[in-house]
Short mmCIF file of N, CA, C and O in Angstrom, two decimals:
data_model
loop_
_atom_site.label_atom_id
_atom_site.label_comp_id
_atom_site.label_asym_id
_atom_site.label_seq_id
_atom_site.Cartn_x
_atom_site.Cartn_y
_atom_site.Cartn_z
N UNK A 1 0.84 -1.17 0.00
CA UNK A 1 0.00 0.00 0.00
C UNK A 1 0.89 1.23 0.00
O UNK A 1 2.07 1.09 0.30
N UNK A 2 0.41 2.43 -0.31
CA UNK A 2 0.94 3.24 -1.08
C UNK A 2 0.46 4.72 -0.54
O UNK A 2 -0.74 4.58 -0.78
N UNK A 3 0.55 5.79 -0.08
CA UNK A 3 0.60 7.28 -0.11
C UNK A 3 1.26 8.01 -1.22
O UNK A 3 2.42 7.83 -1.59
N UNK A 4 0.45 8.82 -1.66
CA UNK A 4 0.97 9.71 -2.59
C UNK A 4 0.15 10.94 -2.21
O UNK A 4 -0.95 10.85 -1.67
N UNK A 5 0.81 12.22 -2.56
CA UNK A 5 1.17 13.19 -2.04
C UNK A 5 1.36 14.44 -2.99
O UNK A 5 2.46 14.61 -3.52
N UNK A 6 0.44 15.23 -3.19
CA UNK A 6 1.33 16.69 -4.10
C UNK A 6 0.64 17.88 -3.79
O UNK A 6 -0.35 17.96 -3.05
N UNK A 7 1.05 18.54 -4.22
CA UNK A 7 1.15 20.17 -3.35
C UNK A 7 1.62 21.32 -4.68
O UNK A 7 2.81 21.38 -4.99
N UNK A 8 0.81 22.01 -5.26
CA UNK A 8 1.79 23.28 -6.16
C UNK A 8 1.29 24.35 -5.28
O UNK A 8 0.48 24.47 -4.36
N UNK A 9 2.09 25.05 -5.94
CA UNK A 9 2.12 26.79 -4.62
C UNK A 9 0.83 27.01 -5.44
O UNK A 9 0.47 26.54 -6.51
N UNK A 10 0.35 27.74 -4.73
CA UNK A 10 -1.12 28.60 -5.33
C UNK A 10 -0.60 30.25 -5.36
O UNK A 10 -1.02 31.06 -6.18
N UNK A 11 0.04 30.44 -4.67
CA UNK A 11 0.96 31.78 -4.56
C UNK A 11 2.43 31.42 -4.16
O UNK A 11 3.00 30.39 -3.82
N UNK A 12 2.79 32.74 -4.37
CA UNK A 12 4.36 32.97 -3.34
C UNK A 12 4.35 32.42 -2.07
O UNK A 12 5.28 31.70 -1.72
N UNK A 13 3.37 32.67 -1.28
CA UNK A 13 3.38 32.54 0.12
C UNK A 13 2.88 30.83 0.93
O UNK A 13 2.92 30.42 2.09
N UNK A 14 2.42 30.19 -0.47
CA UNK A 14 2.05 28.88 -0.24
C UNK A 14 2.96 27.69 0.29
O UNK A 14 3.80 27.12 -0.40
N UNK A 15 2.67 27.39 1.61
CA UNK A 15 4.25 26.54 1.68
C UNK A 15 3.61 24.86 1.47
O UNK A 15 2.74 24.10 1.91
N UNK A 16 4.65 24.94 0.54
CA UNK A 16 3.63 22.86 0.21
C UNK A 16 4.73 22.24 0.81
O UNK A 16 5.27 21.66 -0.14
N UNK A 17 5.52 21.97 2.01
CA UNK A 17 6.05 21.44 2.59
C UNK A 17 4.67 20.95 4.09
O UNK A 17 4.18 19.90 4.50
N UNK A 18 4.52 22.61 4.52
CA UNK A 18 3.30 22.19 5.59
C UNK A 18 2.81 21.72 5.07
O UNK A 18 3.01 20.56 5.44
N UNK A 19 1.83 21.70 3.93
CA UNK A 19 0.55 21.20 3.07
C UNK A 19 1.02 19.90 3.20
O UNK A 19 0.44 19.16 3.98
N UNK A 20 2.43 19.31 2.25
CA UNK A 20 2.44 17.82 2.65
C UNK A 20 2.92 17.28 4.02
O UNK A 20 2.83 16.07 4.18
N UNK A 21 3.26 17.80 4.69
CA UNK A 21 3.15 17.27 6.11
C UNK A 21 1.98 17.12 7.11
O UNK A 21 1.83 16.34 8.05
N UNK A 22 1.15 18.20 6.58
CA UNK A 22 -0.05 17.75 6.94
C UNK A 22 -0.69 16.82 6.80
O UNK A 22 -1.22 16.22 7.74
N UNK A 23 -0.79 16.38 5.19
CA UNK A 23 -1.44 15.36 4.58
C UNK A 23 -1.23 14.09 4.65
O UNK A 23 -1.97 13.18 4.26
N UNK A 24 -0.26 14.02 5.14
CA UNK A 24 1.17 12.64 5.38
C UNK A 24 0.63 12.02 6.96
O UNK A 24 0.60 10.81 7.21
N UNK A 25 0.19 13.12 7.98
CA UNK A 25 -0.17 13.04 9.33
C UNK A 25 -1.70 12.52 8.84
O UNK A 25 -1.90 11.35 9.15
N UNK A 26 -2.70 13.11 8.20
CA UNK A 26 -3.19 12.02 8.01
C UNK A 26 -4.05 11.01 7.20
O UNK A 26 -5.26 10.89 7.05
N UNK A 27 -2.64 10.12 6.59
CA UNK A 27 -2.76 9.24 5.91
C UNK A 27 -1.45 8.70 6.27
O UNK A 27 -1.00 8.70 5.12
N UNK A 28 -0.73 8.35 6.80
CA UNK A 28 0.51 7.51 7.54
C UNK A 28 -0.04 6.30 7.33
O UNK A 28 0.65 5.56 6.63
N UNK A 29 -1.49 5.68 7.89
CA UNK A 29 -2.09 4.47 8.08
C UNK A 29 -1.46 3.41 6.63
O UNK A 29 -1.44 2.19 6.50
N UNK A 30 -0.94 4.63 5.61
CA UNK A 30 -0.56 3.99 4.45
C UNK A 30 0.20 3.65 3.94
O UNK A 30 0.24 3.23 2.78
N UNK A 31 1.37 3.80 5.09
CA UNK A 31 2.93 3.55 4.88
C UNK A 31 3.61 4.74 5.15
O UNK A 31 3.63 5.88 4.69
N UNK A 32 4.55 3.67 6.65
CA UNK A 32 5.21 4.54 6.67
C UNK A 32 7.10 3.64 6.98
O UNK A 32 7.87 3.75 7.94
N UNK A 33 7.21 2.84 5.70
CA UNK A 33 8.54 2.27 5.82
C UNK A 33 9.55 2.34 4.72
O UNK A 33 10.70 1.92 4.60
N UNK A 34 8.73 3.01 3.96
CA UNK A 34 9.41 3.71 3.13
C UNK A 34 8.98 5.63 2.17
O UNK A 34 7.84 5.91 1.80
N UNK A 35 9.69 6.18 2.08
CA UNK A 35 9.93 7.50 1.49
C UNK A 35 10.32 8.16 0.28
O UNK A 35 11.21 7.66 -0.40
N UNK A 36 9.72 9.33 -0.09
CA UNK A 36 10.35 9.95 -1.26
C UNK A 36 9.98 11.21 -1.78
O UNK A 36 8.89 11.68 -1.44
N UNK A 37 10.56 11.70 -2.38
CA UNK A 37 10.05 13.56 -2.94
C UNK A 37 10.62 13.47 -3.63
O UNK A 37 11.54 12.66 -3.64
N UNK A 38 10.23 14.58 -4.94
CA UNK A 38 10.64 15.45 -5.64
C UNK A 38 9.80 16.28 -5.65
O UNK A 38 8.57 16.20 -5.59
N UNK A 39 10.90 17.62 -5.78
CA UNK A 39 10.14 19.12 -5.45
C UNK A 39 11.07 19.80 -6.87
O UNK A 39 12.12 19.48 -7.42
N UNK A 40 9.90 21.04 -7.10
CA UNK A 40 10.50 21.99 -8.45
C UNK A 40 11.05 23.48 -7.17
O UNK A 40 10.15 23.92 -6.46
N UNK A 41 11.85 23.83 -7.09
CA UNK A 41 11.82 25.01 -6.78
C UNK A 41 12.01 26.14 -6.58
O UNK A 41 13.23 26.31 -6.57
N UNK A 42 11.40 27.19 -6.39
CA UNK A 42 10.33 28.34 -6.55
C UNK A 42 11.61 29.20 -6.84
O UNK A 42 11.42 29.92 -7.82
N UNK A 43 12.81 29.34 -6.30
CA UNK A 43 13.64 30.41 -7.21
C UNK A 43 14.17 30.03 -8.15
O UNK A 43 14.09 30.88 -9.04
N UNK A 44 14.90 28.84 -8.56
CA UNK A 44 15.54 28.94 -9.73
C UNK A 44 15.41 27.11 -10.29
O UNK A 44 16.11 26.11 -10.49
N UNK A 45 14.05 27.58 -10.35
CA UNK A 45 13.68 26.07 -11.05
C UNK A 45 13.88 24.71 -11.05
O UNK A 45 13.23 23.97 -11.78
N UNK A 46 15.05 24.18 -10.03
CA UNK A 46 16.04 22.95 -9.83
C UNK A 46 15.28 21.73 -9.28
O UNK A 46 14.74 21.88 -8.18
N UNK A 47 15.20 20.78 -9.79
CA UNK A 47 15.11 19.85 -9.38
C UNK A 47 15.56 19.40 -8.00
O UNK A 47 16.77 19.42 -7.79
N UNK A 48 14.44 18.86 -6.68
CA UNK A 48 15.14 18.57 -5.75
C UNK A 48 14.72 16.91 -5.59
O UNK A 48 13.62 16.51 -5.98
N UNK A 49 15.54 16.17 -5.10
CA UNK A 49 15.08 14.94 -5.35
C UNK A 49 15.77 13.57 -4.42
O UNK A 49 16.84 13.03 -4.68
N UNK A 50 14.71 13.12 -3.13
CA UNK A 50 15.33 12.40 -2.27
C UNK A 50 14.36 11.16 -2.00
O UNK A 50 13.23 10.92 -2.43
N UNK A 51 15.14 10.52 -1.21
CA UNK A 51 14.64 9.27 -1.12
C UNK A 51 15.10 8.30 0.06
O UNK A 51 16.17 7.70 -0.02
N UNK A 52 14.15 8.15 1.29
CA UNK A 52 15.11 7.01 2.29
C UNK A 52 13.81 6.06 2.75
O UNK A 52 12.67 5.98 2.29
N UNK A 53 14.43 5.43 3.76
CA UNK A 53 13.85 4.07 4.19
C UNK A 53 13.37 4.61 5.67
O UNK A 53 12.63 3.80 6.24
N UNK A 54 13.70 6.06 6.56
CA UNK A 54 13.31 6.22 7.76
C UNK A 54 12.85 7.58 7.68
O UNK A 54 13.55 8.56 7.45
N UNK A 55 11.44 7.56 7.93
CA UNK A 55 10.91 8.88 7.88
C UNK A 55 11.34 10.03 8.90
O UNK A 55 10.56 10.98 8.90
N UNK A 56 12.25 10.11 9.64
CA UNK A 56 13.36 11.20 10.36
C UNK A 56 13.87 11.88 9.13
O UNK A 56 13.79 13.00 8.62
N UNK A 57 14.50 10.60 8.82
CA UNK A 57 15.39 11.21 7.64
C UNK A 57 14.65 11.72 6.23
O UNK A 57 15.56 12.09 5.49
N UNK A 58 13.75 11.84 5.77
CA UNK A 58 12.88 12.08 5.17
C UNK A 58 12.31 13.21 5.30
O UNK A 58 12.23 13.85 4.25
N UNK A 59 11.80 13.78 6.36
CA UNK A 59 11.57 14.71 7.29
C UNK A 59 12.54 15.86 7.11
O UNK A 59 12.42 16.96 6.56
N UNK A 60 13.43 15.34 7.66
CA UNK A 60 14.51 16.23 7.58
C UNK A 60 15.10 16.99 6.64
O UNK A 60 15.42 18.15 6.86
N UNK A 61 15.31 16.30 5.33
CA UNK A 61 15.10 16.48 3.82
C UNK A 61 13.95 17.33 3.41
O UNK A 61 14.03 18.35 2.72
N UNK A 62 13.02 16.85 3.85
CA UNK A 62 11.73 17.69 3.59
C UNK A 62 11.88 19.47 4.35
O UNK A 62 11.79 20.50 3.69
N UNK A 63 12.10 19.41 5.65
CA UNK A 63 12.21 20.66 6.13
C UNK A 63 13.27 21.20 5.68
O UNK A 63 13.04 22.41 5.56
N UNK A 64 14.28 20.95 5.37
CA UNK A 64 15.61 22.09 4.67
C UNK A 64 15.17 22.40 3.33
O UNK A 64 15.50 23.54 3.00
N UNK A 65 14.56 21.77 2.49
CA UNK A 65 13.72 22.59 1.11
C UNK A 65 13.59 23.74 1.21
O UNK A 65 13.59 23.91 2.43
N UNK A 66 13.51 24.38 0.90
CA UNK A 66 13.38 26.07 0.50
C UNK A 66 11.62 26.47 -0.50
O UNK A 66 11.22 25.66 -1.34
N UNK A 67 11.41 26.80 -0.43
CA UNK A 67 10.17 27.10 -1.22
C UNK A 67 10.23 26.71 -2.42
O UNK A 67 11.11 26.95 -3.25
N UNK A 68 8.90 25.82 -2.60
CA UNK A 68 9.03 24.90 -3.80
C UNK A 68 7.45 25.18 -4.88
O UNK A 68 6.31 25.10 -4.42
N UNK A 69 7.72 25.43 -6.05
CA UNK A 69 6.02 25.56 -6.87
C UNK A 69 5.84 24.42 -7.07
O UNK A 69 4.65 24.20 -6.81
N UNK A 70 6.59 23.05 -7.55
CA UNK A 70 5.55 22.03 -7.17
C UNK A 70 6.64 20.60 -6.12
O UNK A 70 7.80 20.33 -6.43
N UNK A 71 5.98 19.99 -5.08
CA UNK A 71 6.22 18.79 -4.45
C UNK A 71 5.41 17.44 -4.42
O UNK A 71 4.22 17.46 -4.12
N UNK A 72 6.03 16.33 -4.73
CA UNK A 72 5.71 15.19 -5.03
C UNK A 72 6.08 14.38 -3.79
O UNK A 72 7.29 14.44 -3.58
N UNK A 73 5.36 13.59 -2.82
CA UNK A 73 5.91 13.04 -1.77
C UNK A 73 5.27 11.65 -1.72
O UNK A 73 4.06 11.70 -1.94
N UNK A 74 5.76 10.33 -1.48
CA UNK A 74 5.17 8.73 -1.39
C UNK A 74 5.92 8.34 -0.67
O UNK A 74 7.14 8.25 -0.59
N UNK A 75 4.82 7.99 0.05
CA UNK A 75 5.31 6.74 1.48
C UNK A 75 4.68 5.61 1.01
O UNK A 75 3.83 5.50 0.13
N UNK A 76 5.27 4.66 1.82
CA UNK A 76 4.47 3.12 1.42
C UNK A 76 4.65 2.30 2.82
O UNK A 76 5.12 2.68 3.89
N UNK A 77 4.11 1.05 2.43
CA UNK A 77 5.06 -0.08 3.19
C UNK A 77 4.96 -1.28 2.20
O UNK A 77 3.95 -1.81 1.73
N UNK A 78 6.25 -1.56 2.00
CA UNK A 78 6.72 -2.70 1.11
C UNK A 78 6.10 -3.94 0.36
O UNK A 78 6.52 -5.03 0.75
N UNK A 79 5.33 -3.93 -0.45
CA UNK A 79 4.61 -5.11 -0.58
C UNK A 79 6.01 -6.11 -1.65
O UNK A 79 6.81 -6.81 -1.03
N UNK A 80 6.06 -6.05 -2.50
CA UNK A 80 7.20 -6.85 -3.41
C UNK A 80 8.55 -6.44 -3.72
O UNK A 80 9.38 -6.96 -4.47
N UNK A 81 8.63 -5.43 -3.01
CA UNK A 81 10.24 -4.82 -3.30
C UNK A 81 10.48 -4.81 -1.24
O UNK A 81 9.72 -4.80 -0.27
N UNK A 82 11.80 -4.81 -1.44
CA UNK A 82 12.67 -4.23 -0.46
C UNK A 82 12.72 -2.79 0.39
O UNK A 82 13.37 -1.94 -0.22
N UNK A 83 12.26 -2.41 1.50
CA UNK A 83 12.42 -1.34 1.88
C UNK A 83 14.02 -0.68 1.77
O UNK A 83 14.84 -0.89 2.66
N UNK A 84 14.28 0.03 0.71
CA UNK A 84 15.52 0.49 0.64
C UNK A 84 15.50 1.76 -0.19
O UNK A 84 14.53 1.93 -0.93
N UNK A 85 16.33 2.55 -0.17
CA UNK A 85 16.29 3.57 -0.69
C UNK A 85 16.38 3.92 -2.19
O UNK A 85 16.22 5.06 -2.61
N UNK A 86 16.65 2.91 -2.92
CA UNK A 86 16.86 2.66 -4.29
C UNK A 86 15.59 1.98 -4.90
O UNK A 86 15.19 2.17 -6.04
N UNK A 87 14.85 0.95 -3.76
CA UNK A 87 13.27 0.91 -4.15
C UNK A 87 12.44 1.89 -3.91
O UNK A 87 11.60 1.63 -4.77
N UNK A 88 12.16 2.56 -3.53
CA UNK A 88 11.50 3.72 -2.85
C UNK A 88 11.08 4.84 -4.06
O UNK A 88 11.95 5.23 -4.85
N UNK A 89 9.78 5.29 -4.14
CA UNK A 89 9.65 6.23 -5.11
C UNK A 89 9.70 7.60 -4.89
O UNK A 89 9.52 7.85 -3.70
N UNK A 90 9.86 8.52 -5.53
CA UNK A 90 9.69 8.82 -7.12
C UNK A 90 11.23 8.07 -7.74
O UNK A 90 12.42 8.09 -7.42
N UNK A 91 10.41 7.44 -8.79
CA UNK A 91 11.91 6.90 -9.43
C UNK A 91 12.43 7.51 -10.69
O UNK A 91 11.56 7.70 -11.54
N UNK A 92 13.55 7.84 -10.97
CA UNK A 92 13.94 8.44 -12.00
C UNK A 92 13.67 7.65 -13.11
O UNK A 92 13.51 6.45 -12.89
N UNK A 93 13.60 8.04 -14.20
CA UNK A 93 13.22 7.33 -15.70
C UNK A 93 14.10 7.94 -16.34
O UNK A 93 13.98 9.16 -16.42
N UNK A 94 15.25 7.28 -17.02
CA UNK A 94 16.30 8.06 -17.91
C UNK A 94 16.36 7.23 -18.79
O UNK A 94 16.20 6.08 -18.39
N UNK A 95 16.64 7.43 -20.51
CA UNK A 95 17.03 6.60 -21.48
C UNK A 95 17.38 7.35 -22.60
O UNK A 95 17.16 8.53 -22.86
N UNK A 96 17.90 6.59 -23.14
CA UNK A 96 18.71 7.45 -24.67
C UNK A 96 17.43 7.58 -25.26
O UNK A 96 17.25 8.67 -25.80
N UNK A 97 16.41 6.72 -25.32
CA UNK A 97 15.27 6.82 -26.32
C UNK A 97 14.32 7.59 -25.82
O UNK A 97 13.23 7.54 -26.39
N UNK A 98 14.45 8.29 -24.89
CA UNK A 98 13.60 9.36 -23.91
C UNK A 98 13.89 10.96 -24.19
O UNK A 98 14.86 11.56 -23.74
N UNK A 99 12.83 11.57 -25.06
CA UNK A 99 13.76 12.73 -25.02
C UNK A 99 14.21 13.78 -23.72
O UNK A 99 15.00 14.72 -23.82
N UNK A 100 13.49 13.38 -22.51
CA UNK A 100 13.30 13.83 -21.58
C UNK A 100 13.52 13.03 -20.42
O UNK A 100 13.30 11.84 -20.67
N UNK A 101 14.07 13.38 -18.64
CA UNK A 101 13.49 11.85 -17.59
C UNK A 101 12.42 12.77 -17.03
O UNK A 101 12.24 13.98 -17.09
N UNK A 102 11.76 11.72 -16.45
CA UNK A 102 10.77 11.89 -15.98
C UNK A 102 11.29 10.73 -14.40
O UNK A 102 12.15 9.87 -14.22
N UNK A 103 9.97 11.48 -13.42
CA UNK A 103 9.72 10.86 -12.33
C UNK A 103 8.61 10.35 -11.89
O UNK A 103 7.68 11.06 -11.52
N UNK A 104 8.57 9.03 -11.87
CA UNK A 104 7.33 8.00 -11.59
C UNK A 104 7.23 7.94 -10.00
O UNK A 104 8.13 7.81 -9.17
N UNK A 105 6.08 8.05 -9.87
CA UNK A 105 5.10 7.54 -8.55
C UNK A 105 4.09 6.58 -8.61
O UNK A 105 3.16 7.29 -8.98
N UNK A 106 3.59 5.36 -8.49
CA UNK A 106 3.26 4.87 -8.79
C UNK A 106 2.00 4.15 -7.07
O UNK A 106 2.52 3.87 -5.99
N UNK A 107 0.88 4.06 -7.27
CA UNK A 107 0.47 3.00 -6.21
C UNK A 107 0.21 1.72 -6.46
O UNK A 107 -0.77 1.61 -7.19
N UNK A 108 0.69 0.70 -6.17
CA UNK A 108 0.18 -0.59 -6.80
C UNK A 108 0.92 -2.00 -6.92
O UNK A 108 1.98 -1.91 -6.31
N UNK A 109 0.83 -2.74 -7.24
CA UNK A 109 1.28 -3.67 -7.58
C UNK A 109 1.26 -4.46 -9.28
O UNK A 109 0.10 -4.73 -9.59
N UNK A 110 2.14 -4.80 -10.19
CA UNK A 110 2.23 -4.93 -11.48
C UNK A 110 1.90 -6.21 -11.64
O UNK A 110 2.84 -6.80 -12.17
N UNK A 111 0.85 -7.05 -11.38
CA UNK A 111 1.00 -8.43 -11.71
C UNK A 111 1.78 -9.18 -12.62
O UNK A 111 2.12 -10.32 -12.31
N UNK A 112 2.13 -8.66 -13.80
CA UNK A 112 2.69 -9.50 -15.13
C UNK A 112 4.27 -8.76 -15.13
O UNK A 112 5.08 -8.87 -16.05
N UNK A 113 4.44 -8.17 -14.17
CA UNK A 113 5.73 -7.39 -14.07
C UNK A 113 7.14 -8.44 -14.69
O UNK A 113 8.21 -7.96 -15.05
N UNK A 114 6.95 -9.27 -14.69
CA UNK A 114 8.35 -10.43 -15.09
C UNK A 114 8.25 -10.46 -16.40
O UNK A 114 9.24 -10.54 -17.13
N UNK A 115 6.95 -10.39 -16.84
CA UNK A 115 6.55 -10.33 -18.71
C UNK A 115 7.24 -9.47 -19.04
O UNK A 115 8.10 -9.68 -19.89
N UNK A 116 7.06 -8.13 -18.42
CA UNK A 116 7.04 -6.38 -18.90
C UNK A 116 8.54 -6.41 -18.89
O UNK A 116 9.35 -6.01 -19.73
N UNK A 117 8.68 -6.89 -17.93
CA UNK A 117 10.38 -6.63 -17.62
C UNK A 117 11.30 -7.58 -18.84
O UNK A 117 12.21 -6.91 -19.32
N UNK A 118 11.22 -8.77 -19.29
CA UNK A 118 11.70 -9.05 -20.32
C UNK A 118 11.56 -8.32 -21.48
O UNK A 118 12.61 -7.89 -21.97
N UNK A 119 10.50 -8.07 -22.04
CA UNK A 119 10.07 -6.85 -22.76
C UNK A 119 10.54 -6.30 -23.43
O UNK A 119 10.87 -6.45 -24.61
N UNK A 120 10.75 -4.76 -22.00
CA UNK A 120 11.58 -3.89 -21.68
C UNK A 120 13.13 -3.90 -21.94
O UNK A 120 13.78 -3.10 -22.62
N UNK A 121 13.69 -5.29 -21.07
CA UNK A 121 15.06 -5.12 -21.60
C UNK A 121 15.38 -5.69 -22.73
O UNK A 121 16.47 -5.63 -23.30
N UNK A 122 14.53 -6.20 -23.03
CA UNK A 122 14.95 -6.31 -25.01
C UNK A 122 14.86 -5.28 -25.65
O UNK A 122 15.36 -5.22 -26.77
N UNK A 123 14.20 -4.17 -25.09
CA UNK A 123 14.17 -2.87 -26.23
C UNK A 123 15.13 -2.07 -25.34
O UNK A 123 15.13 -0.85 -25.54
N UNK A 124 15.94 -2.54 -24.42
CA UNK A 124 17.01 -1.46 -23.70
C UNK A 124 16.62 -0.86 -22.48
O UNK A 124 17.35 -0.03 -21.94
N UNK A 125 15.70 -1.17 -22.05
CA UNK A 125 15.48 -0.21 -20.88
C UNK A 125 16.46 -0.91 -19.51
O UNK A 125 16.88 -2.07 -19.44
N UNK A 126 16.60 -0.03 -18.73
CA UNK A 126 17.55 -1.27 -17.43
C UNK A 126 16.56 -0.81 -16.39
O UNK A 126 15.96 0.26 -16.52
N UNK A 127 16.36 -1.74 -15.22
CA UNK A 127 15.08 -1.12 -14.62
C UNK A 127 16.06 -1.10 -13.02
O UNK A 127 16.77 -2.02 -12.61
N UNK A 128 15.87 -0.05 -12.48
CA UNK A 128 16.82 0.67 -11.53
C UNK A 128 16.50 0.17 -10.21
O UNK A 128 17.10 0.41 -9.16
N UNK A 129 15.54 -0.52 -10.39
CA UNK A 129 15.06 -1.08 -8.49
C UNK A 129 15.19 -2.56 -8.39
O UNK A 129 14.70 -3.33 -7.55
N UNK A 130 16.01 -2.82 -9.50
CA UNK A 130 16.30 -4.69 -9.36
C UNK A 130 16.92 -5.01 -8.30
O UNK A 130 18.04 -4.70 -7.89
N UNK A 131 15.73 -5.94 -7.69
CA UNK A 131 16.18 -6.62 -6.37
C UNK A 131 17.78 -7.21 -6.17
O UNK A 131 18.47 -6.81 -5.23
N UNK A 132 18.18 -8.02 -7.00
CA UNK A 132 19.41 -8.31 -7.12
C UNK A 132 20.73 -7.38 -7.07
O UNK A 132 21.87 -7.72 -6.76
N UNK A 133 20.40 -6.49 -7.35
CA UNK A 133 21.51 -4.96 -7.22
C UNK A 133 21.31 -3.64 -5.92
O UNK A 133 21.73 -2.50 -5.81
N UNK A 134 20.46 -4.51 -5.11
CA UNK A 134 20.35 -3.38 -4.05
C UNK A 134 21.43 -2.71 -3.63
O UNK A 134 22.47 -3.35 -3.48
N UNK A 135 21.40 -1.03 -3.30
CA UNK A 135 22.97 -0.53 -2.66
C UNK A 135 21.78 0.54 -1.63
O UNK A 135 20.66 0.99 -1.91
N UNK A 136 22.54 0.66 -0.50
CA UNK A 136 22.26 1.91 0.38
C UNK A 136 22.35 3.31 -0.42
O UNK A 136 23.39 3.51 -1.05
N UNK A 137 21.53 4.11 -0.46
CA UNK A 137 21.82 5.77 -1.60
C UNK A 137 21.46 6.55 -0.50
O UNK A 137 20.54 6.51 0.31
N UNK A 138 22.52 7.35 -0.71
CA UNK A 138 22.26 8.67 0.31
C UNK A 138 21.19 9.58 -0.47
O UNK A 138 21.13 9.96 -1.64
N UNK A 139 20.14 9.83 0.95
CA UNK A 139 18.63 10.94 0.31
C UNK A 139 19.36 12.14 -0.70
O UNK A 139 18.67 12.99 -1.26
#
C-alpha cells in the first residue's frame, strides 16, 4: 500500500512542505517504511530529489527545502520490493530513447511485471530497483 502526495504553490506565500506534512499526518495508516520527494523550486527552477527508508530522515530532507512551486511526496510499506532507498519512489526514468526523464510515482502492484520486464530489456530499458543490485543511496 501506497501514499501519494502533491502540493503546487497557489501563490508565493504557499508553503507545500506544511501542506504535505499535513497530509502525510493524516494518511501515515498507508505507509510509513518507506519514502520519497521530488520538489521543483520556486527560485531557480532545480530539481530537488530524495529518497530514504526512515521517515526522520525524510523529514529532515523535507524541512531544509526552500520554497518549492511544485512537491511530489510517497510513502508506502513494502509489498514486493525491499524497503531500501533505491526501491522507494519517485523513481527516475532516464534513457537514450527518452527525449526527456521523468519521475514515476506509482500506487500498486504490477502483476505480469516479469513479462514487462523481459520486454523492456529487449528494447534497452535497465530497470533501476532490481532486487538483485540493491545498494544503500544517500537521500
Amino acid at each position: 500500500m501506497c501514499g501519494i502526495i502533491s502540493s503546487i504553490a497557489k501563490s508565493p506565500s504557499f508553503n507545500n512542505r506544511r501542506r504535505v506534512v499535513q497530509q502525510f499526518d493524516n494518511q501515515r495508516w498507508r505507509g510509513t517504511d518507506g519514502f520519497g520527494f521530488v520538489a521543483v523550486m520556486s527560485d531557480d527552477k532545480r530539481i530537488v530529489f530524495a529518497r530514504s527508508k526512515h521517515e526522520g530522515e525524510i523529514m529532515k530532507a523535507l524541512s531544509d527545502l526552500g520554497e518549492t512551486d511544485v512537491l511530489i511526496f510517497h510513502h508506502r510499506i513494502p509489498t514486493s520490493s525491499p524497503n531500501t532507498p533505491k526501491a522507494n519512489h519517485p523513481i527516475l526514468i532516464e534513457n537514450e530513447l527518452l527525449e526527456n526523464k521523468y519521475f514515476v510515482v506509482h500506487n500498486g502492484h504490477i502483476s505480469n511485471s516479469d513479462d514487462l520486464r523481459k520486454e523492456h530489456e529487449k528494447d534497452g530499458w535497465k530497470y533501476q530497483t532490481d532486487v538483485s543490485s540493491y545498494s544503500t543511496l544517500p537521500c
